PDB file of C-alpha atoms and ligand atoms in Angstrom:
ATOM      1  CA  MET A   1       0.292   0.035  -0.576  1.00 70.00           C
ATOM      2  CA  GLU A   2       1.488   3.568  -1.091  1.00 77.00           C
ATOM      3  CA  SER A   3       2.488   5.064   2.061  1.00 78.00           C
ATOM      4  CA  ASN A   4      -0.592   8.367   1.201  1.00 83.00           C
ATOM      5  CA  THR A   5      -3.050   5.747   0.801  1.00 90.00           C
ATOM      6  CA  LEU A   6      -2.065   4.158   3.789  1.00 93.00           C
ATOM      7  CA  PHE A   7      -2.016   7.086   6.030  1.00 95.00           C
ATOM      8  CA  ASN A   8      -5.224   8.976   4.604  1.00 95.00           C
ATOM      9  CA  ARG A   9      -6.828   5.082   5.284  1.00 95.00           C
ATOM     10  CA  LEU A  10      -6.152   5.981   9.024  1.00 96.00           C
ATOM     11  CA  TRP A  11      -6.944   9.290   9.113  1.00 97.00           C
ATOM     12  CA  LEU A  12      -9.962   8.916   7.719  1.00 96.00           C
ATOM     13  CA  ASP A  13     -11.257   5.508  10.121  1.00 95.00           C
ATOM     14  CA  TYR A  14     -10.014   8.142  12.942  1.00 96.00           C
ATOM     15  CA  THR A  15     -12.076  11.131  12.179  1.00 96.00           C
ATOM     16  CA  ALA A  16     -14.907   8.700  11.390  1.00 94.00           C
ATOM     17  CA  SER A  17     -14.594   7.587  15.492  1.00 89.00           C
ATOM     18  CA  ASN A  18     -13.113  10.971  17.060  1.00 93.00           C
ATOM     19  CA  PRO A  19     -14.897  13.815  15.072  1.00 94.00           C
ATOM     20  CA  SER A  20     -12.831  16.678  17.388  1.00 96.00           C
ATOM     21  CA  ALA A  21      -9.876  15.697  15.306  1.00 97.00           C
ATOM     22  CA  ARG A  22     -11.630  16.993  12.320  1.00 97.00           C
ATOM     23  CA  LYS A  23     -13.072  19.864  14.295  1.00 97.00           C
ATOM     24  CA  ILE A  24      -9.675  20.605  15.548  1.00 98.00           C
ATOM     25  CA  VAL A  25      -7.881  20.987  12.430  1.00 98.00           C
ATOM     26  CA  ASP A  26     -10.611  22.627  10.199  1.00 97.00           C
ATOM     27  CA  LEU A  27     -10.374  25.761  13.560  1.00 98.00           C
ATOM     28  CA  PHE A  28      -6.369  26.132  12.736  1.00 98.00           C
ATOM     29  CA  THR A  29      -6.867  25.947   8.505  1.00 97.00           C
ATOM     30  CA  ALA A  30      -9.292  28.865   9.334  1.00 97.00           C
ATOM     31  CA  GLU A  31      -6.669  30.451  11.085  1.00 96.00           C
ATOM     32  CA  GLY A  32      -4.430  29.850   8.212  1.00 97.00           C
ATOM     33  CA  GLU A  33      -2.421  27.470   9.838  1.00 97.00           C
ATOM     34  CA  LEU A  34      -1.015  24.459   7.721  1.00 96.00           C
ATOM     35  CA  VAL A  35      -1.889  21.103   9.920  1.00 96.00           C
ATOM     36  CA  ILE A  36       1.163  18.957  10.244  1.00 96.00           C
ATOM     37  CA  ASN A  37       1.215  15.731  11.595  1.00 97.00           C
ATOM     38  CA  ASP A  38       3.818  14.489  13.741  1.00 97.00           C
ATOM     39  CA  HIS A  39       3.254  10.940  14.792  1.00 98.00           C
ATOM     40  CA  ILE A  40       0.372   8.317  14.689  1.00 98.00           C
ATOM     41  CA  ALA A  41       0.206   6.045  17.681  1.00 98.00           C
ATOM     42  CA  PHE A  42      -0.476   2.625  17.665  1.00 98.00           C
ATOM     43  CA  ARG A  43      -1.513   0.090  21.051  1.00 97.00           C
ATOM     44  CA  THR A  44      -1.058  -3.659  20.883  1.00 98.00           C
ATOM     45  CA  LEU A  45      -0.161  -6.868  23.306  1.00 98.00           C
ATOM     46  CA  ASP A  46       3.086  -8.590  23.250  1.00 97.00           C
ATOM     47  CA  ASP A  47       1.806 -11.059  22.249  1.00 96.00           C
ATOM     48  CA  PRO A  48       3.754 -12.579  19.441  1.00 94.00           C
ATOM     49  CA  ARG A  49       0.618 -12.622  16.976  1.00 94.00           C
ATOM     50  CA  ILE A  50      -0.012  -9.508  17.181  1.00 95.00           C
ATOM     51  CA  SER A  51       3.410  -7.996  18.900  1.00 96.00           C
ATOM     52  CA  LEU A  52       4.905  -4.240  18.590  1.00 97.00           C
ATOM     53  CA  GLU A  53       6.876  -5.580  15.675  1.00 96.00           C
ATOM     54  CA  THR A  54       3.989  -7.334  13.703  1.00 94.00           C
ATOM     55  CA  ILE A  55       2.317  -3.553  13.531  1.00 95.00           C
ATOM     56  CA  ALA A  56       6.069  -2.142  12.745  1.00 96.00           C
ATOM     57  CA  ARG A  57       5.553  -4.870   9.842  1.00 94.00           C
ATOM     58  CA  THR A  58       3.363  -2.302   7.780  1.00 94.00           C
ATOM     59  CA  PHE A  59       5.393   0.727   8.118  1.00 95.00           C
ATOM     60  CA  VAL A  60       8.916  -0.985   7.822  1.00 95.00           C
ATOM     61  CA  ARG A  61       7.922  -1.963   4.557  1.00 93.00           C
ATOM     62  CA  GLN A  62       7.344   2.099   3.614  1.00 92.00           C
ATOM     63  CA  GLY A  63      10.865   2.457   4.437  1.00 95.00           C
ATOM     64  CA  TYR A  64      10.388   3.072   8.246  1.00 97.00           C
ATOM     65  CA  LYS A  65      13.522   2.649  10.859  1.00 97.00           C
ATOM     66  CA  PRO A  66      13.329   1.813  14.524  1.00 98.00           C
ATOM     67  CA  ALA A  67      14.459   4.523  16.709  1.00 95.00           C
ATOM     68  CA  GLY A  68      13.926   4.966  20.723  1.00 96.00           C
ATOM     69  CA  GLU A  69      12.451   2.682  22.791  1.00 98.00           C
ATOM     70  CA  TYR A  70      10.289   3.726  26.269  1.00 97.00           C
ATOM     71  CA  GLU A  71       9.156   1.850  29.263  1.00 96.00           C
ATOM     72  CA  PHE A  72       6.038   2.159  31.403  1.00 95.00           C
ATOM     73  CA  LYS A  73       6.876   0.093  34.560  1.00 94.00           C
ATOM     74  CA  ASP A  74       3.445   1.004  36.092  1.00 94.00           C
ATOM     75  CA  LYS A  75       1.302   0.708  33.299  1.00 95.00           C
ATOM     76  CA  HIS A  76       2.998  -2.607  31.479  1.00 97.00           C
ATOM     77  CA  LEU A  77       4.073  -1.143  28.876  1.00 97.00           C
ATOM     78  CA  PHE A  78       6.976  -0.869  26.231  1.00 98.00           C
ATOM     79  CA  ALA A  79       7.284   1.186  23.524  1.00 98.00           C
ATOM     80  CA  ARG A  80       8.718   2.018  20.148  1.00 98.00           C
ATOM     81  CA  HIS A  81       8.773   4.817  18.231  1.00 98.00           C
ATOM     82  CA  TYR A  82       9.986   4.417  13.954  1.00 98.00           C
ATOM     83  CA  GLU A  83      10.936   7.408  11.930  1.00 96.00           C
ATOM     84  CA  LEU A  84      11.220   7.559   7.812  1.00 95.00           C
ATOM     85  CA  THR A  85      14.571   9.820   7.796  1.00 86.00           C
ATOM     86  CA  GLY A  86      15.193  12.207   5.300  1.00 85.00           C
ATOM     87  CA  VAL A  87      11.339  12.796   4.904  1.00 85.00           C
ATOM     88  CA  ASP A  88      10.055  15.600   5.610  1.00 75.00           C
ATOM     89  CA  ASP A  89       6.825  15.858   7.195  1.00 85.00           C
ATOM     90  CA  ALA A  90       6.794  11.941   7.746  1.00 93.00           C
ATOM     91  CA  PRO A  91       5.131  11.490  10.721  1.00 96.00           C
ATOM     92  CA  ARG A  92       7.100   9.413  13.264  1.00 97.00           C
ATOM     93  CA  ILE A  93       5.006   6.458  13.805  1.00 98.00           C
ATOM     94  CA  PHE A  94       4.690   5.040  18.338  1.00 98.00           C
ATOM     95  CA  ILE A  95       3.421   2.039  18.834  1.00 98.00           C
ATOM     96  CA  SER A  96       3.318   0.158  22.198  1.00 98.00           C
ATOM     97  CA  GLN A  97       2.123  -2.900  23.847  1.00 98.00           C
ATOM     98  CA  LEU A  98       1.530  -4.398  27.116  1.00 98.00           C
ATOM     99  CA  ILE A  99       3.580  -6.820  28.649  1.00 98.00           C
ATOM    100  CA  MET A 100       1.212 -10.094  29.258  1.00 97.00           C
ATOM    101  CA  ALA A 101       3.470 -11.564  31.473  1.00 97.00           C
ATOM    102  CA  ASP A 102       2.782  -8.603  34.179  1.00 97.00           C
ATOM    103  CA  VAL A 103      -0.306  -8.336  34.054  1.00 97.00           C
ATOM    104  CA  SER A 104      -3.027 -10.313  36.209  1.00 97.00           C
ATOM    105  CA  PRO A 105      -3.939 -14.173  34.927  1.00 97.00           C
ATOM    106  CA  PHE A 106      -7.764 -13.320  34.736  1.00 96.00           C
ATOM    107  CA  ILE A 107      -6.239 -10.192  31.591  1.00 97.00           C
ATOM    108  CA  ARG A 108      -4.272 -12.520  30.588  1.00 97.00           C
ATOM    109  CA  LYS A 109      -6.753 -15.194  29.777  1.00 96.00           C
ATOM    110  CA  THR A 110      -9.482 -13.051  28.256  1.00 94.00           C
ATOM    111  CA  LEU A 111      -6.909 -11.841  25.709  1.00 95.00           C
ATOM    112  CA  GLN A 112      -5.316 -14.840  24.876  1.00 94.00           C
ATOM    113  CA  GLU A 113      -8.644 -16.522  25.014  1.00 92.00           C
ATOM    114  CA  ALA A 114     -10.102 -14.226  22.699  1.00 88.00           C
ATOM    115  CA  LEU A 115      -7.038 -14.307  20.473  1.00 92.00           C
ATOM    116  CA  ASP A 116      -7.598 -18.001  19.790  1.00 93.00           C
ATOM    117  CA  ARG A 117     -11.152 -17.371  18.567  1.00 89.00           C
ATOM    118  CA  VAL A 118      -9.507 -15.204  15.754  1.00 87.00           C
ATOM    119  CA  PRO A 119      -9.089 -16.590  12.454  1.00 86.00           C
ATOM    120  CA  GLN A 120      -5.245 -16.676  12.807  1.00 86.00           C
ATOM    121  CA  ASP A 121      -4.876 -15.640   9.384  1.00 86.00           C
ATOM    122  CA  GLU A 122      -6.381 -12.221  10.231  1.00 84.00           C
ATOM    123  CA  PHE A 123      -2.796 -11.836  11.990  1.00 86.00           C
ATOM    124  CA  SER A 124      -0.797 -11.555   8.917  1.00 81.00           C
ATOM    125  CA  GLY A 125      -2.503  -9.337   6.898  1.00 77.00           C
ATOM    126  CA  GLU A 126      -1.335  -5.772   6.129  1.00 76.00           C
ATOM    127  CA  ASP A 127      -4.911  -4.529   6.863  1.00 84.00           C
ATOM    128  CA  LEU A 128      -4.197  -5.609  10.623  1.00 91.00           C
ATOM    129  CA  VAL A 129      -3.183  -1.481  11.473  1.00 94.00           C
ATOM    130  CA  PHE A 130      -7.200  -1.063  10.413  1.00 94.00           C
ATOM    131  CA  ALA A 131      -8.749  -4.231  11.899  1.00 93.00           C
ATOM    132  CA  LYS A 132     -10.221  -2.679  14.978  1.00 94.00           C
ATOM    133  CA  THR A 133     -11.355  -4.598  17.688  1.00 94.00           C
ATOM    134  CA  LEU A 134     -10.716  -8.185  17.218  1.00 91.00           C
ATOM    135  CA  PHE A 135     -12.976  -9.449  20.009  1.00 91.00           C
ATOM    136  CA  ASP A 136     -16.720 -10.251  19.150  1.00 88.00           C
ATOM    137  CA  PRO A 137     -18.946  -9.727  20.733  1.00 92.00           C
ATOM    138  CA  LEU A 138     -17.769  -7.588  22.977  1.00 96.00           C
ATOM    139  CA  SER A 139     -18.632  -7.459  26.599  1.00 96.00           C
ATOM    140  CA  TYR A 140     -19.236  -4.429  29.175  1.00 98.00           C
ATOM    141  CA  ASP A 141     -18.551  -6.724  32.014  1.00 97.00           C
ATOM    142  CA  VAL A 142     -15.611  -7.725  30.686  1.00 96.00           C
ATOM    143  CA  TYR A 143     -14.556  -4.154  29.019  1.00 97.00           C
ATOM    144  CA  SER A 144     -15.062  -3.332  33.123  1.00 97.00           C
ATOM    145  CA  MET A 145     -13.632  -6.223  34.678  1.00 96.00           C
ATOM    146  CA  LEU A 146     -10.278  -5.473  32.597  1.00 96.00           C
ATOM    147  CA  ARG A 147     -10.204  -1.159  33.405  1.00 96.00           C
ATOM    148  CA  GLU A 148     -10.540  -1.843  37.403  1.00 96.00           C
ATOM    149  CA  GLU A 149      -6.895  -3.271  36.320  1.00 95.00           C
ATOM    150  CA  SER A 150      -5.403  -1.414  33.212  1.00 96.00           C
ATOM    151  CA  GLU A 151      -7.296   1.042  31.141  1.00 96.00           C
ATOM    152  CA  TYR A 152      -4.811   0.082  27.784  1.00 97.00           C
ATOM    153  CA  ALA A 153      -5.771  -3.429  27.899  1.00 97.00           C
ATOM    154  CA  ALA A 154      -9.613  -2.166  28.106  1.00 97.00           C
ATOM    155  CA  TRP A 155      -8.953   0.339  25.237  1.00 97.00           C
ATOM    156  CA  PHE A 156      -7.680  -2.284  23.385  1.00 97.00           C
ATOM    157  CA  TYR A 157     -10.472  -4.697  23.639  1.00 96.00           C
ATOM    158  CA  VAL A 158     -12.984  -2.385  22.607  1.00 97.00           C
ATOM    159  CA  PHE A 159     -11.379  -0.665  19.925  1.00 97.00           C
ATOM    160  CA  GLY A 160      -8.072  -3.032  19.054  1.00 96.00           C
ATOM    161  CA  PHE A 161      -6.184  -1.386  15.735  1.00 96.00           C
ATOM    162  CA  ARG A 162      -6.888   1.960  14.657  1.00 97.00           C
ATOM    163  CA  ALA A 163      -4.327   5.225  15.362  1.00 97.00           C
ATOM    164  CA  ASN A 164      -4.878   5.583  19.105  1.00 97.00           C
ATOM    165  CA  HIS A 165      -3.831   9.575  18.010  1.00 97.00           C
ATOM    166  CA  PHE A 166      -2.588  11.828  15.499  1.00 98.00           C
ATOM    167  CA  THR A 167      -0.351  14.104  16.616  1.00 98.00           C
ATOM    168  CA  VAL A 168      -0.231  18.200  15.368  1.00 98.00           C
ATOM    169  CA  SER A 169       2.754  19.259  15.250  1.00 98.00           C
ATOM    170  CA  VAL A 170       3.334  22.729  16.786  1.00 98.00           C
ATOM    171  CA  ASN A 171       6.377  23.592  15.104  1.00 97.00           C
ATOM    172  CA  SER A 172       5.136  23.682  11.475  1.00 96.00           C
ATOM    173  CA  MET A 173       2.416  26.603  13.150  1.00 97.00           C
ATOM    174  CA  LYS A 174       2.462  30.175  12.306  1.00 97.00           C
ATOM    175  CA  LYS A 175       0.598  32.233  14.410  1.00 97.00           C
ATOM    176  CA  TYR A 176       0.573  28.842  17.209  1.00 98.00           C
ATOM    177  CA  ASP A 177       3.831  28.323  17.007  1.00 97.00           C
ATOM    178  CA  THR A 178       3.390  28.003  21.390  1.00 98.00           C
ATOM    179  CA  LEU A 179       1.679  24.541  23.187  1.00 97.00           C
ATOM    180  CA  GLU A 180       0.491  27.506  25.012  1.00 98.00           C
ATOM    181  CA  LYS A 181      -1.405  29.162  22.544  1.00 98.00           C
ATOM    182  CA  VAL A 182      -3.105  25.990  21.211  1.00 98.00           C
ATOM    183  CA  ASN A 183      -3.954  24.358  24.406  1.00 98.00           C
ATOM    184  CA  GLU A 184      -5.750  28.344  24.543  1.00 98.00           C
ATOM    185  CA  LEU A 185      -7.069  28.158  21.421  1.00 97.00           C
ATOM    186  CA  LEU A 186      -9.104  24.573  21.971  1.00 97.00           C
ATOM    187  CA  LYS A 187      -9.981  25.605  25.210  1.00 97.00           C
ATOM    188  CA  ASN A 188     -11.912  28.548  23.953  1.00 97.00           C
ATOM    189  CA  ASN A 189     -13.990  26.618  21.430  1.00 97.00           C
ATOM    190  CA  GLY A 190     -14.692  24.348  24.051  1.00 96.00           C
ATOM    191  CA  PHE A 191     -12.136  21.043  23.448  1.00 96.00           C
ATOM    192  CA  VAL A 192     -11.740  19.137  27.026  1.00 94.00           C
ATOM    193  CA  LEU A 193      -8.090  18.726  27.403  1.00 96.00           C
ATOM    194  CA  ASN A 194      -5.681  16.003  29.449  1.00 95.00           C
ATOM    195  CA  THR A 195      -5.081  17.634  32.789  1.00 94.00           C
ATOM    196  CA  SER A 196      -3.160  14.531  34.227  1.00 92.00           C
ATOM    197  CA  GLY A 197       0.511  15.713  35.124  1.00 91.00           C
ATOM    198  CA  GLY A 198      -0.855  19.269  34.198  1.00 94.00           C
ATOM    199  CA  GLU A 199      -1.755  20.737  30.709  1.00 96.00           C
ATOM    200  CA  ILE A 200       1.537  21.032  29.923  1.00 97.00           C
ATOM    201  CA  LYS A 201       3.419  17.680  29.836  1.00 97.00           C
ATOM    202  CA  GLY A 202       7.425  17.903  29.522  1.00 97.00           C
ATOM    203  CA  THR A 203       9.089  20.718  29.061  1.00 96.00           C
ATOM    204  CA  SER A 204      11.978  22.809  27.065  1.00 96.00           C
ATOM    205  CA  ASP A 205      14.942  20.833  28.684  1.00 96.00           C
ATOM    206  CA  ASP A 206      13.208  17.484  27.560  1.00 96.00           C
ATOM    207  CA  LEU A 207      13.128  18.942  23.893  1.00 97.00           C
ATOM    208  CA  LEU A 208       9.599  17.959  24.200  1.00 97.00           C
ATOM    209  CA  ARG A 209       6.357  19.397  25.335  1.00 97.00           C
ATOM    210  CA  GLN A 210       3.077  17.252  25.105  1.00 97.00           C
ATOM    211  CA  SER A 211      -0.876  18.263  25.877  1.00 97.00           C
ATOM    212  CA  SER A 212      -3.971  15.981  24.554  1.00 97.00           C
ATOM    213  CA  THR A 213      -7.615  16.149  23.998  1.00 96.00           C
ATOM    214  CA  MET A 214      -9.695  13.724  26.335  1.00 94.00           C
ATOM    215  CA  ALA A 215     -10.767  11.231  23.682  1.00 95.00           C
ATOM    216  CA  ASP A 216     -14.209  11.682  22.205  1.00 95.00           C
ATOM    217  CA  ILE A 217     -16.674   9.618  23.619  1.00 95.00           C
ATOM    218  CA  VAL A 218     -18.790   7.088  21.533  1.00 95.00           C
ATOM    219  CA  CYS A 219     -21.398   4.731  21.768  1.00 96.00           C
ATOM    220  CA  ILE A 220     -20.567   0.812  21.286  1.00 97.00           C
ATOM    221  CA  GLY A 221     -22.766  -1.980  21.190  1.00 97.00           C
ATOM    222  CA  PHE A 222     -22.180  -4.807  23.560  1.00 98.00           C
ATOM    223  CA  LYS A 223     -23.755  -7.762  24.146  1.00 97.00           C
ATOM    224  CA  GLU A 224     -25.358  -6.304  27.432  1.00 98.00           C
ATOM    225  CA  GLY A 225     -26.629  -3.382  25.299  1.00 98.00           C
ATOM    226  CA  ALA A 226     -24.986   0.010  24.146  1.00 98.00           C
ATOM    227  CA  PHE A 227     -22.789   2.012  26.464  1.00 97.00           C
ATOM    228  CA  ASP A 228     -20.672   5.593  25.857  1.00 96.00           C
ATOM    229  CA  ILE A 229     -17.027   4.828  26.517  1.00 97.00           C
ATOM    230  CA  PRO A 230     -13.673   7.051  25.417  1.00 96.00           C
ATOM    231  CA  CYS A 231     -12.395   6.324  22.076  1.00 96.00           C
ATOM    232  CA  CYS A 232      -9.546   8.356  20.786  1.00 96.00           C
ATOM    233  CA  TYR A 233      -8.175  11.405  21.056  1.00 95.00           C
ATOM    234  CA  TYR A 234      -5.793  14.324  19.910  1.00 97.00           C
ATOM    235  CA  GLU A 235      -2.664  15.309  20.918  1.00 97.00           C
ATOM    236  CA  PHE A 236      -0.211  17.970  19.910  1.00 98.00           C
ATOM    237  CA  ALA A 237       3.660  18.394  19.769  1.00 98.00           C
ATOM    238  CA  GLN A 238       5.978  20.662  20.444  1.00 98.00           C
ATOM    239  CA  ARG A 239       9.778  19.897  19.780  1.00 97.00           C
ATOM    240  CA  TYR A 240      13.181  21.814  20.974  1.00 97.00           C
ATOM    241  CA  THR A 241      16.354  21.743  18.595  1.00 96.00           C
ATOM    242  CA  LEU A 242      18.958  19.666  19.774  1.00 94.00           C
ATOM    243  CA  PRO A 243      22.584  21.177  20.180  1.00 93.00           C
ATOM    244  CA  ASP A 244      23.438  20.250  16.731  1.00 93.00           C
ATOM    245  CA  GLY A 245      20.876  22.687  15.870  1.00 91.00           C
ATOM    246  CA  ARG A 246      18.288  19.089  14.497  1.00 90.00           C
ATOM    247  CA  LEU A 247      14.975  18.743  16.267  1.00 92.00           C
ATOM    248  CA  PHE A 248      14.855  16.577  18.939  1.00 94.00           C
ATOM    249  CA  GLY A 249      13.113  13.468  17.502  1.00 94.00           C
ATOM    250  CA  GLY A 250      12.033  10.896  20.351  1.00 95.00           C
ATOM    251  CA  PHE A 251       9.800  10.999  23.079  1.00 96.00           C
ATOM    252  CA  ILE A 252       9.421  11.098  26.613  1.00 95.00           C
ATOM    253  CA  ALA A 253       8.554   8.456  28.984  1.00 94.00           C
ATOM    254  CA  ARG A 254       7.221  10.678  31.387  1.00 92.00           C
ATOM    255  CA  SER A 255       5.338  12.554  29.585  1.00 93.00           C
ATOM    256  CA  ALA A 256       3.989   9.537  27.642  1.00 94.00           C
ATOM    257  CA  ASP A 257       2.751   8.061  30.580  1.00 92.00           C
ATOM    258  CA  LYS A 258       0.610  10.699  31.196  1.00 93.00           C
ATOM    259  CA  ILE A 259      -0.434  11.278  27.759  1.00 93.00           C
ATOM    260  CA  PHE A 260      -2.031   7.663  27.597  1.00 92.00           C
ATOM    261  CA  GLU A 261      -4.133   8.657  29.850  1.00 93.00           C
ATOM    262  CA  SER A 262      -6.427  10.599  27.277  1.00 92.00           C
ATOM    263  CA  THR A 263      -7.933   7.740  26.933  1.00 92.00           C
ATOM    264  CA  ASN A 264      -9.419   6.399  30.331  1.00 93.00           C
ATOM    265  CA  PHE A 265     -13.039   6.560  31.263  1.00 90.00           C
ATOM    266  CA  TYR A 266     -14.831   9.709  31.890  1.00 88.00           C
ATOM    267  CA  ARG A 267     -18.342  10.777  31.644  1.00 80.00           C
ATOM    268  CA  ARG A 268     -19.259  13.619  28.964  1.00 74.00           C
ATOM    269  CA  LYS A 269     -20.353  16.584  31.396  1.00 67.00           C
ATOM    270  CA  GLU A 270     -24.036  17.101  31.008  1.00 55.00           C
ATOM    271  CA  GLY A 271     -25.040  19.671  29.393  1.00 47.00           C
TER     272      GLY A 271
HETATM  273 NI1  LIG B 301       1.553  10.353  21.120  1.00 87.17          NI
END
């Protein structure tokens, strides 16, 4: 698949379930900005059938190379980012995975047994990044039980393979060239930001500052009925230059740890 086709399809799927992202792009466009994508993130499990490396294959085929690695001990996650060097404006790809050896037998058994029931040829196709949830039918009870231990596991159970978030590159903005200005614009237009660890994660000394919306709430059909739960969010990244003049291209685990919480369960404010 051509890389433009791949990214367009991911974007269309993503905005279909996260309409705020399209509204935010429209908002920036109306302000005369050109929105460039800093990175796209995916979530998975370290089960060899669907591991980080399996998901990465789609991008490695496009020429992407592994770059930084990140550990999130409390959330039992490991992540790696991939870069396409030499191509201006190519988004980085950030893929995390839940470490199954570190989670409870309940999570391990629930997810692995469900994976065993999936036709195994679904795992090998290039379309795996578009596959959405692998678990059918979804159970709200299972979702709720997973969530008690791991919001990440619960999110993956319901939403699976899709872009978990796209990210606006604040560096490519003209008027909204700081995260403060971006956040102000978003809040003035009624978007809800993730405040875990503060609205802005990271400092200029980290060479990366990030903020994000809280995930849009979507209605999902479970076997017990329809329930409103958070889906995907939009992120904003402002990068700083390294001593050699290049832009820092990595990620800061401490900040990403809080950004993960943008999909934590919450209820839509009434009114
Ligand atoms: Ni991100």
